[in-house]
Coordinates of C-alpha atoms and ligand atoms in Angstrom, one line a residue:
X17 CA 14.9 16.2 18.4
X18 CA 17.8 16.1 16.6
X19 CA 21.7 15.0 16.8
X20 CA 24.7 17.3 16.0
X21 CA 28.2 17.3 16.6
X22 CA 31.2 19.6 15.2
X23 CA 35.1 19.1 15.4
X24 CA 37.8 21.0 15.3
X25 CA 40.5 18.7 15.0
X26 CA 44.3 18.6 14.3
X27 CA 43.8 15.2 12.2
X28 CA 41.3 13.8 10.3
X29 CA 37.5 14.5 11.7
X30 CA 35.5 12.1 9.8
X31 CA 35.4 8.7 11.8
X32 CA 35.1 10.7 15.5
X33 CA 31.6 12.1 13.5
X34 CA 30.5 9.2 12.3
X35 CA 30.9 7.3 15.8
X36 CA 29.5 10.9 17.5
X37 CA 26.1 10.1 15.4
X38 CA 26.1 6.6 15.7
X39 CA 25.6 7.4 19.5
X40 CA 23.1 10.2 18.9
X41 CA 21.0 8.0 16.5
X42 CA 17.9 7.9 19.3
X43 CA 17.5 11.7 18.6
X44 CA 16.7 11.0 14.8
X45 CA 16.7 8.3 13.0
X46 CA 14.9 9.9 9.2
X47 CA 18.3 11.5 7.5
X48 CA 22.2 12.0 8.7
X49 CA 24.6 14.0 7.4
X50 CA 28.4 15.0 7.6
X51 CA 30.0 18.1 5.8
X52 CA 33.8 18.6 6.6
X53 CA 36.3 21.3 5.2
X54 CA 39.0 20.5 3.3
X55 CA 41.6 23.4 2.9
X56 CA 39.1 25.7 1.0
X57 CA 36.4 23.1 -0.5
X58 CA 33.3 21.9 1.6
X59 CA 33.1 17.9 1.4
X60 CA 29.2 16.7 2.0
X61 CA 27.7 13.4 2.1
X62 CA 23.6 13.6 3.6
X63 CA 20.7 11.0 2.8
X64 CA 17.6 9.5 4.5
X65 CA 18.4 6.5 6.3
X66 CA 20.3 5.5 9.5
X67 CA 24.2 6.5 10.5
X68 CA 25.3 3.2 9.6
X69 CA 23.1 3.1 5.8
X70 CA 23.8 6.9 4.6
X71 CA 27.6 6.3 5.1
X72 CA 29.8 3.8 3.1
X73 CA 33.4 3.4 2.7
X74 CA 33.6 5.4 -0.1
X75 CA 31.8 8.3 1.2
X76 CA 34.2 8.3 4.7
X77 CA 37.3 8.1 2.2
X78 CA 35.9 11.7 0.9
X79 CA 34.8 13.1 3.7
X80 CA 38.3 14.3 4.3
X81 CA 39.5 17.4 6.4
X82 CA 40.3 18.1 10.4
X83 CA 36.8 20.7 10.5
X84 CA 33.8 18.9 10.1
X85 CA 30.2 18.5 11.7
X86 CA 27.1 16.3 11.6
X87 CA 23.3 15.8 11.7
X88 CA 20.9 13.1 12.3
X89 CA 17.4 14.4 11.7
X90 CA 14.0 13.7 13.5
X91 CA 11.6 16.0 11.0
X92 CA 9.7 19.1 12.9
X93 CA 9.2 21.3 10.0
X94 CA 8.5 20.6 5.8
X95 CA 9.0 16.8 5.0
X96 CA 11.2 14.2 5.3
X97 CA 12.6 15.2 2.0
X98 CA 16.1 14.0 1.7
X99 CA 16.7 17.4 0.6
X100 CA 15.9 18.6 4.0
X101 CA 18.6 16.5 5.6
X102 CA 21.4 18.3 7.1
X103 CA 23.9 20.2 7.0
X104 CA 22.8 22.5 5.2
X105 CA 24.6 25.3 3.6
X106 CA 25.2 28.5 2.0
X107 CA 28.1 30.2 -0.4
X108 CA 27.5 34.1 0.9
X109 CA 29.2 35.5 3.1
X110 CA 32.0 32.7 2.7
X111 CA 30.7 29.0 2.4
X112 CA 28.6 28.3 5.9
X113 CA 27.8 24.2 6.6
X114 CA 25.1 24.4 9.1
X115 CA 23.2 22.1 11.4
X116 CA 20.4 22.4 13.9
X117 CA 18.5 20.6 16.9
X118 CA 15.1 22.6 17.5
X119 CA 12.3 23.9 16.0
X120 CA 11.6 27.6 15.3
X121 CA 8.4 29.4 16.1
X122 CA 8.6 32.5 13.9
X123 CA 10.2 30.7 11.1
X124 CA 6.8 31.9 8.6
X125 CA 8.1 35.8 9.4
X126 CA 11.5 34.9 9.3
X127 CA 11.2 33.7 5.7
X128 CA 9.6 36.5 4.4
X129 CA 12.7 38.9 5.9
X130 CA 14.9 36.8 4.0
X131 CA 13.3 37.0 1.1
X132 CA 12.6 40.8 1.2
X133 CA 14.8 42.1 3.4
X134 CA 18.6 39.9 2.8
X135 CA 17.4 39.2 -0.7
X136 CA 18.8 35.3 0.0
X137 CA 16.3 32.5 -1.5
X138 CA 14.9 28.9 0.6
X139 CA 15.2 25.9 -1.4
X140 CA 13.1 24.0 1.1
X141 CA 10.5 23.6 4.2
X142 CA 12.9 23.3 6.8
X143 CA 13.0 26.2 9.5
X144 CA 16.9 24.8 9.6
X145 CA 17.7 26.5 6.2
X146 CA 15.8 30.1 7.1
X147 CA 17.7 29.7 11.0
X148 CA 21.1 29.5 8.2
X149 CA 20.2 31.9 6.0
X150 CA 19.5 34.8 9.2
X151 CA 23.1 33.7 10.7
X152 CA 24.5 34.3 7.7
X153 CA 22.7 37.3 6.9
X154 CA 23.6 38.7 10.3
X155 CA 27.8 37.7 9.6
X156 CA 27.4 39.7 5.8
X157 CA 26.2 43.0 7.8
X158 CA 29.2 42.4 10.4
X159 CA 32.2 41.0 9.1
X160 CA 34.0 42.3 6.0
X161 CA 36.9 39.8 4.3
X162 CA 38.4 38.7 7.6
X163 CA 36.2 37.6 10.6
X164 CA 37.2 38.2 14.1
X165 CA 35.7 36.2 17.1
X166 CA 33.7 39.5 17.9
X167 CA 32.5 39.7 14.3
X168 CA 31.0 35.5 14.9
X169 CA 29.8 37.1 18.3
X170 CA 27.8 39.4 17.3
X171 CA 26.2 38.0 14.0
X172 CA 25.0 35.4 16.7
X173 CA 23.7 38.2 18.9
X174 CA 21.8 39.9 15.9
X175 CA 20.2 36.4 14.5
X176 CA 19.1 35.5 19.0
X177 CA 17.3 39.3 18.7
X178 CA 15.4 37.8 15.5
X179 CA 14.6 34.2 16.3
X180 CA 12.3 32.5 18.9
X181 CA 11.9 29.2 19.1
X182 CA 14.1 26.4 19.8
X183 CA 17.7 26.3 18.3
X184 CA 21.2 24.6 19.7
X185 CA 23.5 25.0 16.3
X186 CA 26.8 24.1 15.1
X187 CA 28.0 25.6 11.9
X188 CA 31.5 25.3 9.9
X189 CA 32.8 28.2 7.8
X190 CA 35.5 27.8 5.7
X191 CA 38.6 29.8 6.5
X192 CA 37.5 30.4 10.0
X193 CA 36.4 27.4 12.3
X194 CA 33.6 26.2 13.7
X195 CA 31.0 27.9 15.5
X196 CA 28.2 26.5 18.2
X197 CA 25.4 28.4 20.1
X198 CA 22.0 27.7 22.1
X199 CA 18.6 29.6 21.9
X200 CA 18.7 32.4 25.1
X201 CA 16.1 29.4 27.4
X202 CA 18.4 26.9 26.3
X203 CA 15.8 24.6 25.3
X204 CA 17.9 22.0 23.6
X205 CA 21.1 20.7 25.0
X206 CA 24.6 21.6 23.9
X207 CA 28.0 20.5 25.4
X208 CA 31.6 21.6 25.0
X209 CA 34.3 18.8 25.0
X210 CA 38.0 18.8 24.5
X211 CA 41.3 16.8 23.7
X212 CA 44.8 17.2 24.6
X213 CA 46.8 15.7 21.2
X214 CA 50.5 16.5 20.9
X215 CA 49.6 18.3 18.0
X216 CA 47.5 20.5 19.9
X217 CA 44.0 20.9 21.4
X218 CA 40.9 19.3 19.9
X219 CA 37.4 20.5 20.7
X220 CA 34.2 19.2 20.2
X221 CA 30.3 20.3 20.2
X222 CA 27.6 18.1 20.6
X223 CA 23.7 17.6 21.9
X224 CA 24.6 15.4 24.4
X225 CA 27.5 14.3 26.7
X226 CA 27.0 10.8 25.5
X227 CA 29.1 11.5 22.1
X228 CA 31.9 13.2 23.7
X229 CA 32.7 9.8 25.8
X230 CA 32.4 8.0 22.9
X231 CA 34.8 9.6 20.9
X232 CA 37.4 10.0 23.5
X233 CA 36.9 13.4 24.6
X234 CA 37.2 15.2 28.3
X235 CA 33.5 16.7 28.9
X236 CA 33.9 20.6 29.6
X237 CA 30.6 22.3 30.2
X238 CA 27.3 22.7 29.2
X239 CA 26.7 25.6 26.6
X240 CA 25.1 28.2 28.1
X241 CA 21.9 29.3 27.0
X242 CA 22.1 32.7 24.5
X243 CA 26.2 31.5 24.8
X244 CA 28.3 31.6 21.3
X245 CA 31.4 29.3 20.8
X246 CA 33.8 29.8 18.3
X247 CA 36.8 27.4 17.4
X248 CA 39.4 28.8 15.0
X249 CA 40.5 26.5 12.3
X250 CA 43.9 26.4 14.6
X251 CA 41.9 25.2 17.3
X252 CA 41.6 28.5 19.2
X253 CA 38.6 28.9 21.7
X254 CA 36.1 31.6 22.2
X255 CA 33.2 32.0 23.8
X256 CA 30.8 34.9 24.9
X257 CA 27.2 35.3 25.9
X258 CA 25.0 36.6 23.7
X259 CA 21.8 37.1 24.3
X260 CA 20.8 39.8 27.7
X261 CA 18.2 37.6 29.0
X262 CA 19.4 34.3 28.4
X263 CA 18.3 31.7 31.3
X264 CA 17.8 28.1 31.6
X265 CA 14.4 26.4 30.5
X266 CA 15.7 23.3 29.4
X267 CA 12.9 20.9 27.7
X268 CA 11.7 18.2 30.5
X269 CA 11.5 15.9 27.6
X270 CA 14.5 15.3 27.0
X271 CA 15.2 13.7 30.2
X272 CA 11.3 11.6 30.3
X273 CA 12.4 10.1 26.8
X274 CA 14.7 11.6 24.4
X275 CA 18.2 11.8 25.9
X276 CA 19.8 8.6 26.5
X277 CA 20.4 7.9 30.4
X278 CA 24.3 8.1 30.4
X279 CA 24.0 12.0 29.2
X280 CA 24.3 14.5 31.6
X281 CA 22.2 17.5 30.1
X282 CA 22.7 21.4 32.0
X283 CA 24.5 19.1 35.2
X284 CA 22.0 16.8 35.1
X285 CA 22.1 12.8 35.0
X286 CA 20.1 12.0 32.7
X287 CA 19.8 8.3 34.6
X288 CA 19.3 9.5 37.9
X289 CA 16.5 12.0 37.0
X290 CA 14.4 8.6 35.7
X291 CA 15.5 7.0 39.0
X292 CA 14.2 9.8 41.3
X293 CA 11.1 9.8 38.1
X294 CA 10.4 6.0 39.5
X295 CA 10.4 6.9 43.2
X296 CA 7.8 9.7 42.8
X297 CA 5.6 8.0 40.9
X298 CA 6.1 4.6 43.5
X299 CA 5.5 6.7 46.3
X300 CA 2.2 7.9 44.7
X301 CA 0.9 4.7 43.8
X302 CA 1.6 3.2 47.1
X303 CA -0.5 6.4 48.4
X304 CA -3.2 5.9 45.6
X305 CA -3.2 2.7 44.7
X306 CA -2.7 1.2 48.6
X307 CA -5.3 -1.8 47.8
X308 CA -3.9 -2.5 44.3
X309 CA -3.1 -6.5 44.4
X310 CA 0.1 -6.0 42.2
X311 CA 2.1 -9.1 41.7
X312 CA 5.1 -7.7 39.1
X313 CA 6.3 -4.7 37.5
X314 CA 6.8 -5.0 34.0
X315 CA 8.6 -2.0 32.2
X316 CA 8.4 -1.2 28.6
X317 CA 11.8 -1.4 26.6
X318 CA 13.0 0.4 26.4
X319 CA 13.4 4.4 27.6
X320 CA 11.3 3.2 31.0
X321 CA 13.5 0.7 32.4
X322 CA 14.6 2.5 35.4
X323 CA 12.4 4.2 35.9
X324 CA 10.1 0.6 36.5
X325 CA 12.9 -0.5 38.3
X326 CA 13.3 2.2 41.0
X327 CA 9.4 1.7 41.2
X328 CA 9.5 -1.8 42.1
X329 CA 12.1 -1.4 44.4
X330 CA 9.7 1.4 45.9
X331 CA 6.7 -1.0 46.1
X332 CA 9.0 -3.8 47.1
X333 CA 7.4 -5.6 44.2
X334 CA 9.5 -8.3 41.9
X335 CA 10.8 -6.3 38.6
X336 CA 10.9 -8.6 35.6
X337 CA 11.5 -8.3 31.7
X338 CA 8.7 -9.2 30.1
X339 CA 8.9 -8.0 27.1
X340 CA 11.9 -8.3 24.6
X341 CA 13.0 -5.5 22.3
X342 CA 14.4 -6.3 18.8
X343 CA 17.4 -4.6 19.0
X344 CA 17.1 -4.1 15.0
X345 CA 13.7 -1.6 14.7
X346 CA 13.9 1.9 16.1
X347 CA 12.5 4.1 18.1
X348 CA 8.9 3.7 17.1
X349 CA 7.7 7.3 18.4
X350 CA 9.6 9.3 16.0
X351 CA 8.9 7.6 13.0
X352 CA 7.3 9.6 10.6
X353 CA 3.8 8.3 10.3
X354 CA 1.0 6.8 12.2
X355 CA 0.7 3.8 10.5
X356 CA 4.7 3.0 10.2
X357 CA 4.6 3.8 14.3
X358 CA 1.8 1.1 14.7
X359 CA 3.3 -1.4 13.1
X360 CA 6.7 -1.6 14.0
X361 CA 5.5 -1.5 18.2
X362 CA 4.6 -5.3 17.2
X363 CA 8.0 -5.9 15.7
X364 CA 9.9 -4.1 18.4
X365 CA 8.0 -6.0 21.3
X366 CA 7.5 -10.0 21.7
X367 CA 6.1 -10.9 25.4
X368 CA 7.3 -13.2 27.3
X369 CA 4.3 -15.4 28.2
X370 CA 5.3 -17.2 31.5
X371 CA 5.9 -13.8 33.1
X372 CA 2.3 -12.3 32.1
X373 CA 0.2 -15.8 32.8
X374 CA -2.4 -15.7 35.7
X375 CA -0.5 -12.4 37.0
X376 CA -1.7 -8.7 38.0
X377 CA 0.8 -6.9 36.1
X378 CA 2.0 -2.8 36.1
X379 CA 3.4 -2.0 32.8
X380 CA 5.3 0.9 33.0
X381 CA 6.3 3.3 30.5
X382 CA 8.3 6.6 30.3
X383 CA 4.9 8.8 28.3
X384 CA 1.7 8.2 26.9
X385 CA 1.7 10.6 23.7
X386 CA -0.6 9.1 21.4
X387 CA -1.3 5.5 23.2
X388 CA 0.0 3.7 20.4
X389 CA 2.5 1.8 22.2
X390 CA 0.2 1.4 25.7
X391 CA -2.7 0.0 23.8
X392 CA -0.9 -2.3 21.8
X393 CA 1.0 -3.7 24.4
X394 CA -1.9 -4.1 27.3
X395 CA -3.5 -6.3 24.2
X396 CA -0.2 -8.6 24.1
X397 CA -0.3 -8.8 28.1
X398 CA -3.2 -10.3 28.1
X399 CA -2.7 -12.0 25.2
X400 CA -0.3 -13.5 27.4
X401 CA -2.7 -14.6 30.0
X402 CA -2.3 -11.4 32.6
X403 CA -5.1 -11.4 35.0
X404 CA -5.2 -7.7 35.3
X405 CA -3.2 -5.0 33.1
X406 CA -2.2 -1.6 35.2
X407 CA -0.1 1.2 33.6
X408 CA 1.6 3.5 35.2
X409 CA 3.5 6.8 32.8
X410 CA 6.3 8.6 34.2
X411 CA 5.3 11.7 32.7
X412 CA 2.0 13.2 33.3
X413 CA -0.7 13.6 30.6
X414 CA 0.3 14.9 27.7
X415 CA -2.4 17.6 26.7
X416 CA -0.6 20.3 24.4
X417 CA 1.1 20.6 21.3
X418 CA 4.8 20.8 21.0
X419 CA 6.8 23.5 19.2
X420 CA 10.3 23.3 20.1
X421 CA 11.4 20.4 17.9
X422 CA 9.6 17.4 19.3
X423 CA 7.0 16.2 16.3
X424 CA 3.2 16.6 18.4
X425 CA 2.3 19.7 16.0
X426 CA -1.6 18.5 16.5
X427 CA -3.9 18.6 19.7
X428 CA -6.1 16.1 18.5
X429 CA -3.1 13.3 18.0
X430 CA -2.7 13.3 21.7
X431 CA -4.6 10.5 23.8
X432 CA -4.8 12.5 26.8
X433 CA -6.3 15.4 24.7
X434 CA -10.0 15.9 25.7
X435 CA -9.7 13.1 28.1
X436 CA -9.9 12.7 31.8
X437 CA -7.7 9.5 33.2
X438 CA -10.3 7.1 33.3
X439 CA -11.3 8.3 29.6
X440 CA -7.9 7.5 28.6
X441 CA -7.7 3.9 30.9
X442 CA -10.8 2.8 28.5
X443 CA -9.0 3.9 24.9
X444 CA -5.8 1.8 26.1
X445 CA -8.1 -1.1 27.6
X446 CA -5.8 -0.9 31.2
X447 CA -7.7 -2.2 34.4
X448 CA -5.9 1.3 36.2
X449 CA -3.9 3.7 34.7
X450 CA -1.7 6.1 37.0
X451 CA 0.2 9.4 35.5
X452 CA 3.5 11.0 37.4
X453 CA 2.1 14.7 38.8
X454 CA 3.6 17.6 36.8
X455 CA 5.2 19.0 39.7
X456 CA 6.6 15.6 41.2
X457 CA 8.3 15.3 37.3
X458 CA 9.9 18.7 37.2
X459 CA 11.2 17.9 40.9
X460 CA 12.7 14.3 40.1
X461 CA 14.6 16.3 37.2
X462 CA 15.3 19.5 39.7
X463 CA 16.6 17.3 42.4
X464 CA 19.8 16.6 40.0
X465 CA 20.7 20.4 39.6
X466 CA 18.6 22.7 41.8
X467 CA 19.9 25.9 40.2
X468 CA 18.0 25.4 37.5
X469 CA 14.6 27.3 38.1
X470 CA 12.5 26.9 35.5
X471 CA 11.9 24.0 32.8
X472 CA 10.1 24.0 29.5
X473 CA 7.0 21.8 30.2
X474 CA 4.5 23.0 27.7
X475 CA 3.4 19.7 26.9
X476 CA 1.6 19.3 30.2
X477 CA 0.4 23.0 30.9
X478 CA 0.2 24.6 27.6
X479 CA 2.9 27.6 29.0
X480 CA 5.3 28.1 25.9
X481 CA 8.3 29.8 27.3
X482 CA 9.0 32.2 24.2
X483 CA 5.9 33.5 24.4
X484 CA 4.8 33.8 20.9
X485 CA 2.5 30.5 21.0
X486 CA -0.8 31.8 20.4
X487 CA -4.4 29.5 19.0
X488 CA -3.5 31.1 15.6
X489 CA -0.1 29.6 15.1
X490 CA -1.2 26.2 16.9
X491 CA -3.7 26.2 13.9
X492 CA -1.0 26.9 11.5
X493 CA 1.8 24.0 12.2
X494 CA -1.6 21.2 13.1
X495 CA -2.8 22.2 9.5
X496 CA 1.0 22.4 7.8
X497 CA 2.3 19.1 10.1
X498 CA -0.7 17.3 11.6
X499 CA -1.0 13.0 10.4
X500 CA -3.3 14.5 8.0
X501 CA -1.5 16.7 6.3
X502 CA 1.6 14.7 6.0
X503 CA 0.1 12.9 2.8
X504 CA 0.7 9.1 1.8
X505 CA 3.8 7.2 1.8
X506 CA 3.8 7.3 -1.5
X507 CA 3.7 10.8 -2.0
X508 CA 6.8 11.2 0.5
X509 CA 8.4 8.8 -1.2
X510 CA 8.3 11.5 -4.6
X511 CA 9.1 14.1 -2.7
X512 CA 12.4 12.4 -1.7
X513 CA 13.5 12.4 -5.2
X514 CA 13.6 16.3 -5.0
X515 CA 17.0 16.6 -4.2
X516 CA 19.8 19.0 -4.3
X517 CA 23.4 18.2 -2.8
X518 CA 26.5 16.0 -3.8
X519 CA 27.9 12.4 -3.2
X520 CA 23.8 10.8 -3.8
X521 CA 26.0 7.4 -4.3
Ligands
LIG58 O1 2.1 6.8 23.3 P1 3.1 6.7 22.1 O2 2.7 7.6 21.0 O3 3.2 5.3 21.7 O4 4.5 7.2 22.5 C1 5.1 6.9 23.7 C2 6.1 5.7 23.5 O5 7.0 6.0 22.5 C3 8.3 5.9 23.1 O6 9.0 4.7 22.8 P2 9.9 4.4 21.6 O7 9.6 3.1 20.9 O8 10.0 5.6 20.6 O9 11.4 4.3 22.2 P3 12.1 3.5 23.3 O10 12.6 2.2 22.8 O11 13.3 4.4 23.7 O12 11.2 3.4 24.5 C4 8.1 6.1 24.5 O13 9.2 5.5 25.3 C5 6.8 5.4 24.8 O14 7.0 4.0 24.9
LIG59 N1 14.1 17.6 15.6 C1 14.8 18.6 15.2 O1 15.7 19.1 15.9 C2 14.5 19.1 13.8 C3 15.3 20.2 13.2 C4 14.6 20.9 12.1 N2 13.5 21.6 12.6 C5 14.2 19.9 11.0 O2 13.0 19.6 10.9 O3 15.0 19.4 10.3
LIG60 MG1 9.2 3.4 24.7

């Protein structure tokens, strides 16, 4: 689920994309990037590592030009190669930076076109570089020396008829601007922001609203889904739809756990979407649970915090912190591996022991993907003397692999796979475990923004919304992705020597 941003700016572009990523960190935390364009040479700097580790001083001092855009990466396809990191980009037709949130599902066909067909080689795994590669393939059959906001239009048009999947994109081209654009379900989010200088009009792109407050821009609009944006390098603005059926199927995800709660996403608060979450899933505990002898409600730091405070509120039940988070480790579920996730949830979280002793606690939590957070912290609570341990997830059980750029490529990962609720109550050790219903979830979110009619929920109900998800190609990505084939640390760490960009120091 990753972060981009692009500028077109009438000074300098390099510290508003650095603080746009810092603020996008929680939607990858593996690799960043920044590629700006100086008059008619592309700058790049791109490593593993956090926002605040890939770039130094020296690298912000080159990173000069008023076009530019950025990347923090959450892997969903090949490695965690630092050669995978984005942008990523391309020298024909004109030089193309590139940089995509999503996850394709035809990317295996779509590299075989490329190859055959466009004659253009991949350097790596990621579906990022084939998604580049069919743009750019798309502008080389369009556009001639000059390219007119129709041309950017309809390369985008041609590369929506090729694609499914998952795809919100920002891309620089030198000479020309910057252009942004969302799958036609509009899957991931994309905003539109803009600033009045007295030099001129500045705009902005990015996955959530949440960087465009942060750097001091106005929030316009969402992007709409199948819609192209194009910024001139003057800092002209067009836009046009796309794609013929393009409608909104925004991911449910990103409001359970991946967008931060001050983002609004498709004209939705992110925050009051986790409120109305808690509610729901207060009011059916207080229906299910009516004998349950409660005596706090303990959230777990740090996505479900409103959402266990709106549901103590709802039971009428004290709402204490009792846990604290290390503000220095991560996000533990998207790490890379299984055992780097189970470790660092006992680094993240320390109990606080007065709050757990001789108490009937409800821990909340935003999801239960693969239980490694809810077992290991059910062991500290009573570690810390709780009497009884309930948990209660926001989101309902998690059954089904996910395609469109969060990392679950493999069934068999998932807790709730297989499992009824008191089958997954016994792997996590709880005394009761209680999920959010699927329909209760989608209406929390709906609530915000009723026009929306449909969201992509796969995760729960297995109903992929490009409809090219068959058993075949769910057999493909758990083989190519699942824990098991991601190989030992050690054999990621060689493959992050492979490397093939500038500014490595
Ligand atoms: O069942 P699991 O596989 O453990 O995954 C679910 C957990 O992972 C996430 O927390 P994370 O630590 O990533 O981030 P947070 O601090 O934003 O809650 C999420 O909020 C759950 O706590
Ligand atoms: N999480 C994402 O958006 C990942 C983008 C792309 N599929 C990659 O793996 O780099
Ligand atoms: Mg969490």
């Amino acid at each position: 689920m990753c972060g981009i941003v692009g500028i077109v700016g009438k000074e300098a572009v390099n510290q508003s994309i650095y603080d746009a990523l810092t603020v996008l960190q929680h939607r990858g935390q593996d690799a960043a990037g920044i590629m700006t364009i100086d008059k008619s040479m592309f700058n790049l700097r791109k490593a593993n590592g956090l926002v605040r580790d890939v770039f130094h001083t020296r690298h912000m001092h080159r990173l000069t030009g008023n076009v530019g855009i950025g990347h923090c990466r959450y892997p969903t396809a090949g490695s965690s190669s630092s050669a995978e990191a984005q942008p990523f980009y391309v020298n024909s037709p004109f030089g193309i930076a590139f940089a995509h949130n999503g996850n394709l599902t035809n990317a295996h066909d779509l590299e075989k076109e490329v190859f055959t067909v466009a004659r253009r080689h991949i350097n790596t795994n990621s579906d990022s570089e084939i998604l580049l590669n069919i743009f750019a393939d798309a502008l080389t059959k369009i556009s001639d020396f000059e390219v007119t906001p129709d041309d950017i239009f309809d390369a985008v048009a041609l590369s929506h008829a090729k694609i499914s999947g998952a795809y919100a994109v920002v891309a620089a081209i030198i000479g020309f601007g910057m252009v942004a654009f969302r799958d036609p379900n509009g899957i991931r989010p994309l905003v539109l922001g803009k600033r009045t200088t007295l030099l001129g009009d500045e705009y902005m792109v990015a996955s959530e609203s949440v960087a465009i407050d942060a750097v001091g821009f106005t929030f316009v609009r969402d992007v709409a889904p199948g819609e192209a944006i194009y910024i001139t390098e003057a800092g002209q603005l067009h836009t046009k739809q796309c794609a013929p059926m393009a409608k909104f199927n925004p991911c449910i995800f990103e409001f359970v756990y991946f967008a931060r709660p001050d983002s609004f996403i498709d004209g939705i608060s992110v925050y009051a979407s986790r409120v109305n979450m808690g509610r729901k899933l207060g009011e059916k505990i207080k229906r299910e649970w009516a004998e349950l002898d409660i005596d706090v409600v303990i959230p777990i730091p740090e996505t479900s915090m409103d959402v266990a405070l709106q549901i103590a509120n709802t039971l009428d039940l004290p709402y204490r912190q009792g846990f604290v988070k290390n503000r220095y480790i991560g996000r533990t579920f998207i790490m890379p591996g299984q055992t780097q996730r189970r470790k660092s949830v006992r680094r993240k979280l320390n109990a606080i022991k007065s709050e757990f002793k001789d108490k009937n606690v409800l821990l909340v939590d935003d999801s239960i993907v693969r239980g490694t957070t809810s077992e290991q912290i059910i062991e500290m609570a009573r570690e810390s003397g709780a009497k009884k341990v309930y948990f209660a997830s926001a989101a309902p059980e998690i059954r089904f692999p996910n395609v469109y750029g969060i990392d679950m490529p493999s069934a068999n990962e998932l807790i709730a796979y297989g499992r009824e609720i008191d089958e997954i109550s016994e792997c996590i050790k709880a005394d009761g475990l209680i999920f959010q219903d699927l329909h209760d979830l989608v209406d929390a979110v709906n609530e915000e923004n009723p026009q929306i009619t449909r969201f992509e929920t796969s995760v729960f109900d297995g109903n992929y919304v490009t409809g090219d998800v068959n058993q075949d190609y769910l057999e493909r990505i758990d083989k190519a992705r699942g824990e098991s084939a991601k190989g030992s640390p050690t054999i990621q760490t060689e493959l992050s020597n492979l490397e093939m960009h500038n500014m490595s120091n």
